[in-house]
């Protein structure tokens, strides 16, 4: 307990129940951080429908539930990670309200547009790239100066960026051309930002989970099930487990614990890295 005492963290795309963002937020709150949950809040277009996003109402429920369980300071703010003005506003609001911003978790992602690459529409490619890559870039661009200022002024000791990439950042993933490309790009983003920000006392790392049955994971299961001829979730998960040396699929808490380590003082000398959380399925 208390590994993130006094720290202020923002987590993007954290407004969905059972999502990785929710689990990371809960773990951080348990360890004493002030947590700002953000999500897009309002459905729009063909893909960002209410069943694919964290709506304002769901995000508020997530914040209340974590506050109730942990007794921590957890608040919700809407933020479209693709909109530079939104990202800049959230960073300014956090620093104005809490006096510092120690940790950014770039967790928002779109991973359910699955089809062969020859059928992929350019608008679909752009949506995935914008949420998964432009969003994390915008948070780096706007939060890094706030962290640098806090470190220089002595109001915070360090800064941490944690980018939720994927196993699909290390290996190709059929039917996920834009997703896998964006997540591979996130590794480049992580490494380059790590080099630039290390002299300022800020670390930048990525976490690469394999399948987790979140809302997004369920959509991927539905597609993969059709490909392998499985009809039930149990059959699909049995197929997945068969490829995982540790014999089980990942849980949101597995990713949350990796994020906690990267957010904590214990990871002070680790930067530019991309840690697999895959039960041994991915090893490079
Ligand atoms: N579930 C998995 O199997 C898995 C595996 C590896 C990596 N990931 C990654 O983990 C992250 C979280 O995914 P999840 O599985 O918890 O799914 P999720 O659907 O619960 O979370 C994704 C969140 O991103 C948000 N989002 C989408 N567009 C946004 C925008 N423009 N601005 C702000 N938020 C936006 C959604 O509203 C949603 O809350 C994603 O980056 C995903 O790629 C997931």
PDB file of C-alpha atoms and ligand atoms in Angstrom:
ATOM      1  CA  UNK A   1       0.000   0.000   0.000  1.00  0.00           C
ATOM      2  CA  UNK A   2       1.106   3.582  -0.618  1.00  0.00           C
ATOM      3  CA  UNK A   3       3.482   2.919  -3.499  1.00  0.00           C
ATOM      4  CA  UNK A   4       1.938   5.862  -5.377  1.00  0.00           C
ATOM      5  CA  UNK A   5       1.264   8.083  -2.382  1.00  0.00           C
ATOM      6  CA  UNK A   6       1.092  11.800  -3.342  1.00  0.00           C
ATOM      7  CA  UNK A   7       1.235  10.995  -7.083  1.00  0.00           C
ATOM      8  CA  UNK A   8      -1.317  12.269  -9.574  1.00  0.00           C
ATOM      9  CA  UNK A   9      -2.152  10.009 -12.518  1.00  0.00           C
ATOM     10  CA  UNK A  10      -4.272  10.383 -15.633  1.00  0.00           C
ATOM     11  CA  UNK A  11      -5.494   7.311 -17.511  1.00  0.00           C
ATOM     12  CA  UNK A  12      -7.061   7.633 -20.963  1.00  0.00           C
ATOM     13  CA  UNK A  13      -9.875   5.408 -22.213  1.00  0.00           C
ATOM     14  CA  UNK A  14     -10.608   4.307 -18.657  1.00  0.00           C
ATOM     15  CA  UNK A  15     -14.367   4.767 -18.648  1.00  0.00           C
ATOM     16  CA  UNK A  16     -15.475   1.211 -19.403  1.00  0.00           C
ATOM     17  CA  UNK A  17     -16.324  -1.437 -16.853  1.00  0.00           C
ATOM     18  CA  UNK A  18     -14.030  -4.506 -17.105  1.00  0.00           C
ATOM     19  CA  UNK A  19     -11.536  -2.527 -19.207  1.00  0.00           C
ATOM     20  CA  UNK A  20      -7.780  -2.416 -18.670  1.00  0.00           C
ATOM     21  CA  UNK A  21      -8.062   1.302 -17.863  1.00  0.00           C
ATOM     22  CA  UNK A  22     -10.516   0.612 -15.059  1.00  0.00           C
ATOM     23  CA  UNK A  23      -8.196  -2.044 -13.570  1.00  0.00           C
ATOM     24  CA  UNK A  24      -5.168   0.273 -13.800  1.00  0.00           C
ATOM     25  CA  UNK A  25      -7.144   3.082 -12.168  1.00  0.00           C
ATOM     26  CA  UNK A  26      -8.257   0.831  -9.330  1.00  0.00           C
ATOM     27  CA  UNK A  27      -4.714  -0.491  -8.732  1.00  0.00           C
ATOM     28  CA  UNK A  28      -3.285   3.055  -8.715  1.00  0.00           C
ATOM     29  CA  UNK A  29      -5.997   4.267  -6.322  1.00  0.00           C
ATOM     30  CA  UNK A  30      -5.324   1.308  -4.010  1.00  0.00           C
ATOM     31  CA  UNK A  31      -1.715   2.468  -3.856  1.00  0.00           C
ATOM     32  CA  UNK A  32      -2.626   6.015  -2.870  1.00  0.00           C
ATOM     33  CA  UNK A  33      -2.562   7.905  -6.182  1.00  0.00           C
ATOM     34  CA  UNK A  34      -5.015  10.621  -7.103  1.00  0.00           C
ATOM     35  CA  UNK A  35      -6.527   9.208 -10.295  1.00  0.00           C
ATOM     36  CA  UNK A  36      -8.125  11.125 -13.151  1.00  0.00           C
ATOM     37  CA  UNK A  37     -10.096   8.792 -15.395  1.00  0.00           C
ATOM     38  CA  UNK A  38     -10.695  10.110 -18.883  1.00  0.00           C
ATOM     39  CA  UNK A  39     -12.691   8.786 -21.809  1.00  0.00           C
ATOM     40  CA  UNK A  40     -14.370  10.072 -24.944  1.00  0.00           C
ATOM     41  CA  UNK A  41     -17.779  10.113 -23.228  1.00  0.00           C
ATOM     42  CA  UNK A  42     -20.062  10.657 -26.229  1.00  0.00           C
ATOM     43  CA  UNK A  43     -20.774   8.111 -28.994  1.00  0.00           C
ATOM     44  CA  UNK A  44     -20.129   9.148 -32.592  1.00  0.00           C
ATOM     45  CA  UNK A  45     -19.946   7.635 -36.068  1.00  0.00           C
ATOM     46  CA  UNK A  46     -20.021   4.017 -37.183  1.00  0.00           C
ATOM     47  CA  UNK A  47     -17.467   2.671 -34.686  1.00  0.00           C
ATOM     48  CA  UNK A  48     -17.399   4.828 -31.565  1.00  0.00           C
ATOM     49  CA  UNK A  49     -20.854   3.560 -30.618  1.00  0.00           C
ATOM     50  CA  UNK A  50     -22.163   3.357 -27.055  1.00  0.00           C
ATOM     51  CA  UNK A  51     -21.260  -0.347 -26.862  1.00  0.00           C
ATOM     52  CA  UNK A  52     -17.636   0.345 -27.890  1.00  0.00           C
ATOM     53  CA  UNK A  53     -16.782   3.364 -25.763  1.00  0.00           C
ATOM     54  CA  UNK A  54     -16.806   4.618 -22.223  1.00  0.00           C
ATOM     55  CA  UNK A  55     -19.838   6.928 -22.119  1.00  0.00           C
ATOM     56  CA  UNK A  56     -19.887   9.832 -19.635  1.00  0.00           C
ATOM     57  CA  UNK A  57     -22.386   7.912 -17.492  1.00  0.00           C
ATOM     58  CA  UNK A  58     -20.325   4.698 -17.464  1.00  0.00           C
ATOM     59  CA  UNK A  59     -17.117   6.629 -16.758  1.00  0.00           C
ATOM     60  CA  UNK A  60     -18.765   8.310 -13.776  1.00  0.00           C
ATOM     61  CA  UNK A  61     -19.953   4.904 -12.491  1.00  0.00           C
ATOM     62  CA  UNK A  62     -16.419   3.535 -12.814  1.00  0.00           C
ATOM     63  CA  UNK A  63     -15.012   6.498 -10.856  1.00  0.00           C
ATOM     64  CA  UNK A  64     -17.637   6.173  -8.096  1.00  0.00           C
ATOM     65  CA  UNK A  65     -17.072   2.408  -7.797  1.00  0.00           C
ATOM     66  CA  UNK A  66     -13.294   2.807  -7.449  1.00  0.00           C
ATOM     67  CA  UNK A  67     -13.717   5.635  -4.949  1.00  0.00           C
ATOM     68  CA  UNK A  68     -16.086   3.491  -2.902  1.00  0.00           C
ATOM     69  CA  UNK A  69     -13.818   0.448  -2.843  1.00  0.00           C
ATOM     70  CA  UNK A  70     -10.489   2.215  -2.298  1.00  0.00           C
ATOM     71  CA  UNK A  71     -11.549   5.391  -0.501  1.00  0.00           C
ATOM     72  CA  UNK A  72      -9.196   7.165  -2.886  1.00  0.00           C
ATOM     73  CA  UNK A  73      -9.445  10.422  -4.807  1.00  0.00           C
ATOM     74  CA  UNK A  74     -10.774   9.383  -8.218  1.00  0.00           C
ATOM     75  CA  UNK A  75     -12.428  11.772 -10.654  1.00  0.00           C
ATOM     76  CA  UNK A  76     -13.677  11.536 -14.252  1.00  0.00           C
ATOM     77  CA  UNK A  77     -13.102  13.973 -17.123  1.00  0.00           C
ATOM     78  CA  UNK A  78     -14.095  13.644 -20.762  1.00  0.00           C
ATOM     79  CA  UNK A  79     -11.244  13.739 -23.251  1.00  0.00           C
ATOM     80  CA  UNK A  80     -11.093  12.741 -26.894  1.00  0.00           C
ATOM     81  CA  UNK A  81      -7.434  11.774 -27.180  1.00  0.00           C
ATOM     82  CA  UNK A  82      -7.418  12.697 -30.892  1.00  0.00           C
ATOM     83  CA  UNK A  83      -8.353  16.327 -30.159  1.00  0.00           C
ATOM     84  CA  UNK A  84      -5.327  18.401 -29.233  1.00  0.00           C
ATOM     85  CA  UNK A  85      -7.419  21.050 -27.458  1.00  0.00           C
ATOM     86  CA  UNK A  86      -9.038  18.350 -25.259  1.00  0.00           C
ATOM     87  CA  UNK A  87      -5.683  16.866 -24.295  1.00  0.00           C
ATOM     88  CA  UNK A  88      -4.194  20.297 -23.538  1.00  0.00           C
ATOM     89  CA  UNK A  89      -7.255  21.214 -21.425  1.00  0.00           C
ATOM     90  CA  UNK A  90      -7.086  18.033 -19.358  1.00  0.00           C
ATOM     91  CA  UNK A  91      -3.392  18.538 -18.585  1.00  0.00           C
ATOM     92  CA  UNK A  92      -3.953  22.188 -17.599  1.00  0.00           C
ATOM     93  CA  UNK A  93      -6.997  21.296 -15.450  1.00  0.00           C
ATOM     94  CA  UNK A  94      -5.107  18.556 -13.601  1.00  0.00           C
ATOM     95  CA  UNK A  95      -2.109  20.756 -12.827  1.00  0.00           C
ATOM     96  CA  UNK A  96      -4.381  23.623 -11.790  1.00  0.00           C
ATOM     97  CA  UNK A  97      -6.443  21.378  -9.494  1.00  0.00           C
ATOM     98  CA  UNK A  98      -3.795  19.085  -8.011  1.00  0.00           C
ATOM     99  CA  UNK A  99      -0.578  21.041  -8.521  1.00  0.00           C
ATOM    100  CA  UNK A 100       1.219  18.278 -10.415  1.00  0.00           C
ATOM    101  CA  UNK A 101       0.926  15.464 -12.958  1.00  0.00           C
ATOM    102  CA  UNK A 102       3.228  12.507 -12.267  1.00  0.00           C
ATOM    103  CA  UNK A 103       1.867   9.661 -14.389  1.00  0.00           C
ATOM    104  CA  UNK A 104       0.168   9.401 -17.785  1.00  0.00           C
ATOM    105  CA  UNK A 105      -1.197   6.052 -18.945  1.00  0.00           C
ATOM    106  CA  UNK A 106      -2.008   6.109 -22.654  1.00  0.00           C
ATOM    107  CA  UNK A 107      -4.625   3.370 -22.612  1.00  0.00           C
ATOM    108  CA  UNK A 108      -7.361   4.512 -25.043  1.00  0.00           C
ATOM    109  CA  UNK A 109      -7.479   2.279 -28.079  1.00  0.00           C
ATOM    110  CA  UNK A 110      -9.609   1.000 -30.925  1.00  0.00           C
ATOM    111  CA  UNK A 111      -8.978  -2.686 -31.605  1.00  0.00           C
ATOM    112  CA  UNK A 112     -12.186  -4.137 -32.934  1.00  0.00           C
ATOM    113  CA  UNK A 113     -12.159  -3.136 -36.615  1.00  0.00           C
ATOM    114  CA  UNK A 114     -11.220  -6.562 -37.955  1.00  0.00           C
ATOM    115  CA  UNK A 115     -11.182  -7.480 -41.623  1.00  0.00           C
ATOM    116  CA  UNK A 116      -8.703  -8.482 -44.331  1.00  0.00           C
ATOM    117  CA  UNK A 117      -6.379  -5.613 -45.268  1.00  0.00           C
ATOM    118  CA  UNK A 118      -7.679  -5.493 -48.831  1.00  0.00           C
ATOM    119  CA  UNK A 119     -11.119  -4.608 -47.435  1.00  0.00           C
ATOM    120  CA  UNK A 120      -9.874  -1.993 -44.962  1.00  0.00           C
ATOM    121  CA  UNK A 121     -11.275   1.479 -45.649  1.00  0.00           C
ATOM    122  CA  UNK A 122      -8.896   4.401 -45.347  1.00  0.00           C
ATOM    123  CA  UNK A 123     -11.303   6.012 -42.834  1.00  0.00           C
ATOM    124  CA  UNK A 124     -11.009   2.898 -40.658  1.00  0.00           C
ATOM    125  CA  UNK A 125      -7.218   3.026 -40.892  1.00  0.00           C
ATOM    126  CA  UNK A 126      -7.271   6.723 -39.914  1.00  0.00           C
ATOM    127  CA  UNK A 127      -9.576   6.175 -36.932  1.00  0.00           C
ATOM    128  CA  UNK A 128      -7.381   3.432 -35.477  1.00  0.00           C
ATOM    129  CA  UNK A 129      -4.153   5.354 -36.109  1.00  0.00           C
ATOM    130  CA  UNK A 130      -5.579   8.533 -34.616  1.00  0.00           C
ATOM    131  CA  UNK A 131      -6.795   6.994 -31.380  1.00  0.00           C
ATOM    132  CA  UNK A 132      -3.923   4.538 -30.896  1.00  0.00           C
ATOM    133  CA  UNK A 133      -0.955   6.674 -32.003  1.00  0.00           C
ATOM    134  CA  UNK A 134      -1.856  10.346 -32.401  1.00  0.00           C
ATOM    135  CA  UNK A 135      -3.567  10.332 -28.968  1.00  0.00           C
ATOM    136  CA  UNK A 136      -0.488   9.067 -27.065  1.00  0.00           C
ATOM    137  CA  UNK A 137       1.694  11.517 -29.029  1.00  0.00           C
ATOM    138  CA  UNK A 138      -0.587  14.396 -27.971  1.00  0.00           C
ATOM    139  CA  UNK A 139      -0.409  13.382 -24.315  1.00  0.00           C
ATOM    140  CA  UNK A 140       3.388  13.187 -24.524  1.00  0.00           C
ATOM    141  CA  UNK A 141       3.509  16.593 -26.181  1.00  0.00           C
ATOM    142  CA  UNK A 142       1.302  18.315 -23.600  1.00  0.00           C
ATOM    143  CA  UNK A 143       2.020  16.439 -20.375  1.00  0.00           C
ATOM    144  CA  UNK A 144       5.822  16.285 -20.693  1.00  0.00           C
ATOM    145  CA  UNK A 145       6.267  20.074 -20.308  1.00  0.00           C
ATOM    146  CA  UNK A 146       3.983  20.023 -17.244  1.00  0.00           C
ATOM    147  CA  UNK A 147       6.082  17.223 -15.722  1.00  0.00           C
ATOM    148  CA  UNK A 148       9.342  19.022 -16.568  1.00  0.00           C
ATOM    149  CA  UNK A 149       8.053  22.199 -14.905  1.00  0.00           C
ATOM    150  CA  UNK A 150       7.040  20.267 -11.771  1.00  0.00           C
ATOM    151  CA  UNK A 151      10.394  18.485 -11.566  1.00  0.00           C
ATOM    152  CA  UNK A 152      12.273  21.748 -12.057  1.00  0.00           C
ATOM    153  CA  UNK A 153      10.191  23.501  -9.402  1.00  0.00           C
ATOM    154  CA  UNK A 154      10.672  20.592  -6.984  1.00  0.00           C
ATOM    155  CA  UNK A 155       6.922  19.918  -6.663  1.00  0.00           C
ATOM    156  CA  UNK A 156       7.302  16.374  -8.029  1.00  0.00           C
ATOM    157  CA  UNK A 157      10.307  14.057  -8.193  1.00  0.00           C
ATOM    158  CA  UNK A 158       9.793  12.449 -11.595  1.00  0.00           C
ATOM    159  CA  UNK A 159       7.449  11.780 -14.508  1.00  0.00           C
ATOM    160  CA  UNK A 160       6.134   8.534 -15.962  1.00  0.00           C
ATOM    161  CA  UNK A 161       4.486   7.704 -19.271  1.00  0.00           C
ATOM    162  CA  UNK A 162       3.072   4.204 -19.716  1.00  0.00           C
ATOM    163  CA  UNK A 163       1.802   3.313 -23.159  1.00  0.00           C
ATOM    164  CA  UNK A 164      -0.575   0.370 -23.405  1.00  0.00           C
ATOM    165  CA  UNK A 165       0.595  -1.287 -26.601  1.00  0.00           C
ATOM    166  CA  UNK A 166      -0.137  -4.965 -27.279  1.00  0.00           C
ATOM    167  CA  UNK A 167       1.296  -8.296 -28.281  1.00  0.00           C
ATOM    168  CA  UNK A 168       0.293  -6.956 -31.712  1.00  0.00           C
ATOM    169  CA  UNK A 169       3.074  -4.363 -31.239  1.00  0.00           C
ATOM    170  CA  UNK A 170       5.656  -7.149 -31.448  1.00  0.00           C
ATOM    171  CA  UNK A 171       4.107  -9.653 -33.878  1.00  0.00           C
ATOM    172  CA  UNK A 172       1.719  -9.341 -36.800  1.00  0.00           C
ATOM    173  CA  UNK A 173      -1.968  -9.893 -36.121  1.00  0.00           C
ATOM    174  CA  UNK A 174      -4.169 -11.081 -38.991  1.00  0.00           C
ATOM    175  CA  UNK A 175      -7.272  -8.942 -39.717  1.00  0.00           C
ATOM    176  CA  UNK A 176      -5.847  -6.150 -37.551  1.00  0.00           C
ATOM    177  CA  UNK A 177      -3.661  -4.299 -40.064  1.00  0.00           C
ATOM    178  CA  UNK A 178      -4.231  -0.809 -38.640  1.00  0.00           C
ATOM    179  CA  UNK A 179      -4.227  -1.976 -35.016  1.00  0.00           C
ATOM    180  CA  UNK A 180      -0.981  -3.918 -35.310  1.00  0.00           C
ATOM    181  CA  UNK A 181       0.667  -1.095 -37.300  1.00  0.00           C
ATOM    182  CA  UNK A 182      -0.402   1.514 -34.737  1.00  0.00           C
ATOM    183  CA  UNK A 183       0.822  -0.602 -31.830  1.00  0.00           C
ATOM    184  CA  UNK A 184       4.167  -1.250 -33.559  1.00  0.00           C
ATOM    185  CA  UNK A 185       4.309   2.536 -34.016  1.00  0.00           C
ATOM    186  CA  UNK A 186       3.703   2.969 -30.320  1.00  0.00           C
ATOM    187  CA  UNK A 187       6.966   1.159 -29.607  1.00  0.00           C
ATOM    188  CA  UNK A 188       8.809   3.712 -31.786  1.00  0.00           C
ATOM    189  CA  UNK A 189       6.954   6.517 -30.038  1.00  0.00           C
ATOM    190  CA  UNK A 190       7.951   5.049 -26.663  1.00  0.00           C
ATOM    191  CA  UNK A 191      11.622   4.658 -27.536  1.00  0.00           C
ATOM    192  CA  UNK A 192      12.005   8.090 -29.098  1.00  0.00           C
ATOM    193  CA  UNK A 193      10.156   9.880 -26.306  1.00  0.00           C
ATOM    194  CA  UNK A 194      12.222   7.941 -23.746  1.00  0.00           C
ATOM    195  CA  UNK A 195      15.446   9.245 -25.321  1.00  0.00           C
ATOM    196  CA  UNK A 196      14.229  12.831 -25.383  1.00  0.00           C
ATOM    197  CA  UNK A 197      12.709  12.868 -21.902  1.00  0.00           C
ATOM    198  CA  UNK A 198      15.302  10.834 -19.942  1.00  0.00           C
ATOM    199  CA  UNK A 199      17.519  13.879 -19.258  1.00  0.00           C
ATOM    200  CA  UNK A 200      14.505  15.543 -17.623  1.00  0.00           C
ATOM    201  CA  UNK A 201      13.852  12.683 -15.189  1.00  0.00           C
ATOM    202  CA  UNK A 202      10.862  11.297 -17.102  1.00  0.00           C
ATOM    203  CA  UNK A 203      10.574   7.649 -18.127  1.00  0.00           C
ATOM    204  CA  UNK A 204       8.521   6.307 -21.021  1.00  0.00           C
ATOM    205  CA  UNK A 205       7.682   2.623 -21.304  1.00  0.00           C
ATOM    206  CA  UNK A 206       5.148   0.405 -23.035  1.00  0.00           C
ATOM    207  CA  UNK A 207       3.181  -2.581 -21.760  1.00  0.00           C
ATOM    208  CA  UNK A 208       2.263  -5.318 -24.242  1.00  0.00           C
ATOM    209  CA  UNK A 209      -0.569  -7.595 -23.099  1.00  0.00           C
ATOM    210  CA  UNK A 210      -1.951 -10.502 -25.097  1.00  0.00           C
ATOM    211  CA  UNK A 211      -5.689 -11.217 -25.155  1.00  0.00           C
ATOM    212  CA  UNK A 212      -7.773 -10.013 -22.214  1.00  0.00           C
ATOM    213  CA  UNK A 213     -11.540 -10.473 -22.323  1.00  0.00           C
ATOM    214  CA  UNK A 214     -12.555  -6.827 -21.996  1.00  0.00           C
ATOM    215  CA  UNK A 215     -15.261  -5.147 -24.121  1.00  0.00           C
ATOM    216  CA  UNK A 216     -12.679  -4.795 -26.894  1.00  0.00           C
ATOM    217  CA  UNK A 217     -11.418  -8.342 -26.277  1.00  0.00           C
ATOM    218  CA  UNK A 218     -14.954  -9.743 -26.635  1.00  0.00           C
ATOM    219  CA  UNK A 219     -15.264  -8.204 -30.097  1.00  0.00           C
ATOM    220  CA  UNK A 220     -11.941  -9.747 -31.103  1.00  0.00           C
ATOM    221  CA  UNK A 221     -13.140 -13.110 -29.748  1.00  0.00           C
ATOM    222  CA  UNK A 222     -16.286 -12.929 -31.889  1.00  0.00           C
ATOM    223  CA  UNK A 223     -14.206 -12.431 -35.049  1.00  0.00           C
ATOM    224  CA  UNK A 224     -11.560 -15.042 -34.167  1.00  0.00           C
ATOM    225  CA  UNK A 225     -14.307 -17.517 -33.225  1.00  0.00           C
ATOM    226  CA  UNK A 226     -15.678 -17.365 -36.767  1.00  0.00           C
ATOM    227  CA  UNK A 227     -12.184 -17.904 -38.213  1.00  0.00           C
ATOM    228  CA  UNK A 228     -11.408 -20.981 -36.075  1.00  0.00           C
ATOM    229  CA  UNK A 229     -14.966 -22.363 -36.169  1.00  0.00           C
ATOM    230  CA  UNK A 230     -15.628 -21.895 -32.447  1.00  0.00           C
ATOM    231  CA  UNK A 231     -19.044 -20.729 -31.317  1.00  0.00           C
ATOM    232  CA  UNK A 232     -18.769 -20.217 -27.557  1.00  0.00           C
ATOM    233  CA  UNK A 233     -16.469 -17.942 -25.571  1.00  0.00           C
ATOM    234  CA  UNK A 234     -15.260 -21.014 -23.665  1.00  0.00           C
ATOM    235  CA  UNK A 235     -14.123 -22.665 -26.934  1.00  0.00           C
ATOM    236  CA  UNK A 236     -12.365 -19.509 -28.104  1.00  0.00           C
ATOM    237  CA  UNK A 237     -10.599 -19.050 -24.790  1.00  0.00           C
ATOM    238  CA  UNK A 238      -9.582 -22.730 -24.773  1.00  0.00           C
ATOM    239  CA  UNK A 239      -7.978 -22.145 -28.188  1.00  0.00           C
ATOM    240  CA  UNK A 240      -6.167 -19.087 -26.862  1.00  0.00           C
ATOM    241  CA  UNK A 241      -5.017 -20.845 -23.675  1.00  0.00           C
ATOM    242  CA  UNK A 242      -3.530 -23.651 -25.764  1.00  0.00           C
ATOM    243  CA  UNK A 243      -0.987 -21.180 -27.133  1.00  0.00           C
ATOM    244  CA  UNK A 244      -0.049 -19.621 -23.793  1.00  0.00           C
ATOM    245  CA  UNK A 245       2.756 -21.366 -21.844  1.00  0.00           C
ATOM    246  CA  UNK A 246       1.238 -20.349 -18.494  1.00  0.00           C
ATOM    247  CA  UNK A 247      -2.034 -22.010 -19.492  1.00  0.00           C
ATOM    248  CA  UNK A 248      -4.425 -19.163 -18.856  1.00  0.00           C
ATOM    249  CA  UNK A 249      -5.474 -15.912 -20.534  1.00  0.00           C
ATOM    250  CA  UNK A 250      -4.440 -12.588 -19.042  1.00  0.00           C
ATOM    251  CA  UNK A 251      -6.608 -10.688 -16.601  1.00  0.00           C
ATOM    252  CA  UNK A 252      -6.926  -6.892 -16.384  1.00  0.00           C
ATOM    253  CA  UNK A 253      -5.086  -7.114 -13.049  1.00  0.00           C
ATOM    254  CA  UNK A 254      -2.006  -8.597 -14.802  1.00  0.00           C
ATOM    255  CA  UNK A 255      -1.674  -5.455 -16.935  1.00  0.00           C
ATOM    256  CA  UNK A 256      -2.545  -3.209 -13.992  1.00  0.00           C
ATOM    257  CA  UNK A 257       0.257  -4.715 -11.881  1.00  0.00           C
ATOM    258  CA  UNK A 258       2.816  -4.157 -14.658  1.00  0.00           C
ATOM    259  CA  UNK A 259       1.631  -0.549 -14.913  1.00  0.00           C
ATOM    260  CA  UNK A 260       1.904  -0.106 -11.162  1.00  0.00           C
ATOM    261  CA  UNK A 261       5.541  -1.193 -11.274  1.00  0.00           C
ATOM    262  CA  UNK A 262       6.305   1.166 -14.168  1.00  0.00           C
ATOM    263  CA  UNK A 263       4.506   4.017 -12.373  1.00  0.00           C
ATOM    264  CA  UNK A 264       6.311   3.436  -9.084  1.00  0.00           C
ATOM    265  CA  UNK A 265       9.701   4.684  -7.891  1.00  0.00           C
ATOM    266  CA  UNK A 266      10.974   1.090  -8.179  1.00  0.00           C
ATOM    267  CA  UNK A 267      11.180   1.385 -11.984  1.00  0.00           C
ATOM    268  CA  UNK A 268      13.256   4.597 -11.910  1.00  0.00           C
ATOM    269  CA  UNK A 269      16.065   3.170 -14.101  1.00  0.00           C
ATOM    270  CA  UNK A 270      13.824   1.560 -16.738  1.00  0.00           C
ATOM    271  CA  UNK A 271      12.939   3.590 -19.811  1.00  0.00           C
ATOM    272  CA  UNK A 272      12.267   2.980 -23.500  1.00  0.00           C
ATOM    273  CA  UNK A 273      11.267  -0.592 -22.724  1.00  0.00           C
ATOM    274  CA  UNK A 274       8.237  -2.594 -23.869  1.00  0.00           C
ATOM    275  CA  UNK A 275       7.239  -5.218 -21.320  1.00  0.00           C
ATOM    276  CA  UNK A 276       5.275  -8.279 -22.420  1.00  0.00           C
ATOM    277  CA  UNK A 277       2.389  -9.351 -20.185  1.00  0.00           C
ATOM    278  CA  UNK A 278       1.510 -12.516 -22.072  1.00  0.00           C
ATOM    279  CA  UNK A 279       2.095 -15.567 -19.868  1.00  0.00           C
ATOM    280  CA  UNK A 280       5.092 -16.400 -22.063  1.00  0.00           C
ATOM    281  CA  UNK A 281       3.262 -16.262 -25.401  1.00  0.00           C
ATOM    282  CA  UNK A 282       5.386 -13.329 -26.605  1.00  0.00           C
ATOM    283  CA  UNK A 283       9.076 -13.317 -25.727  1.00  0.00           C
ATOM    284  CA  UNK A 284      10.801 -10.603 -27.730  1.00  0.00           C
TER     285      UNK A 284
HETATM  286  N1  LIG B   1      -8.211  -6.483 -24.372  1.00  0.00           N
HETATM  287  C1  LIG B   1      -7.157  -6.911 -24.988  1.00  0.00           C
HETATM  288  O1  LIG B   1      -7.100  -8.068 -25.402  1.00  0.00           O
HETATM  289  C2  LIG B   1      -5.965  -6.012 -25.208  1.00  0.00           C
HETATM  290  C3  LIG B   1      -4.720  -6.607 -25.450  1.00  0.00           C
HETATM  291  C4  LIG B   1      -3.625  -5.789 -25.668  1.00  0.00           C
HETATM  292  C5  LIG B   1      -3.758  -4.418 -25.620  1.00  0.00           C
HETATM  293  N2  LIG B   1      -4.974  -3.862 -25.376  1.00  0.00           N
HETATM  294  C6  LIG B   1      -5.059  -2.400 -25.342  1.00  0.00           C
HETATM  295  O2  LIG B   1      -5.520  -2.001 -24.086  1.00  0.00           O
HETATM  296  C7  LIG B   1      -6.156  -0.739 -24.191  1.00  0.00           C
HETATM  297  C8  LIG B   1      -7.487  -0.794 -23.462  1.00  0.00           C
HETATM  298  O3  LIG B   1      -8.352  -1.686 -24.157  1.00  0.00           O
HETATM  299  P1  LIG B   1      -9.452  -2.597 -23.428  1.00  0.00           P
HETATM  300  O4  LIG B   1      -9.236  -3.960 -23.907  1.00  0.00           O
HETATM  301  O5  LIG B   1      -9.470  -2.329 -21.980  1.00  0.00           O
HETATM  302  O6  LIG B   1     -10.792  -2.110 -24.136  1.00  0.00           O
HETATM  303  P2  LIG B   1     -11.859  -1.003 -23.749  1.00  0.00           P
HETATM  304  O7  LIG B   1     -12.792  -0.937 -24.890  1.00  0.00           O
HETATM  305  O8  LIG B   1     -12.402  -1.257 -22.399  1.00  0.00           O
HETATM  306  O9  LIG B   1     -10.991   0.340 -23.665  1.00  0.00           O
HETATM  307  C9  LIG B   1     -10.708   1.151 -24.760  1.00  0.00           C
HETATM  308  C10 LIG B   1     -11.162   2.544 -24.406  1.00  0.00           C
HETATM  309  O10 LIG B   1     -10.682   3.487 -25.382  1.00  0.00           O
HETATM  310  C11 LIG B   1     -11.656   4.497 -25.436  1.00  0.00           C
HETATM  311  N3  LIG B   1     -11.525   5.347 -26.618  1.00  0.00           N
HETATM  312  C12 LIG B   1     -11.736   5.039 -27.922  1.00  0.00           C
HETATM  313  N4  LIG B   1     -11.564   6.127 -28.694  1.00  0.00           N
HETATM  314  C13 LIG B   1     -11.219   7.144 -27.859  1.00  0.00           C
HETATM  315  C14 LIG B   1     -10.901   8.517 -28.051  1.00  0.00           C
HETATM  316  N5  LIG B   1     -10.881   9.062 -29.269  1.00  0.00           N
HETATM  317  N6  LIG B   1     -10.586   9.252 -26.962  1.00  0.00           N
HETATM  318  C15 LIG B   1     -10.600   8.719 -25.728  1.00  0.00           C
HETATM  319  N7  LIG B   1     -10.892   7.426 -25.478  1.00  0.00           N
HETATM  320  C16 LIG B   1     -11.203   6.656 -26.541  1.00  0.00           C
HETATM  321  C17 LIG B   1     -12.988   3.762 -25.390  1.00  0.00           C
HETATM  322  O11 LIG B   1     -14.048   4.629 -25.052  1.00  0.00           O
HETATM  323  C18 LIG B   1     -12.691   2.693 -24.358  1.00  0.00           C
HETATM  324  O12 LIG B   1     -13.087   3.094 -23.067  1.00  0.00           O
HETATM  325  C19 LIG B   1      -6.270  -0.434 -25.690  1.00  0.00           C
HETATM  326  O13 LIG B   1      -5.237   0.456 -26.073  1.00  0.00           O
HETATM  327  C20 LIG B   1      -6.046  -1.801 -26.318  1.00  0.00           C
HETATM  328  O14 LIG B   1      -5.516  -1.706 -27.608  1.00  0.00           O
HETATM  329  C21 LIG B   1      -6.075  -4.640 -25.147  1.00  0.00           C
END
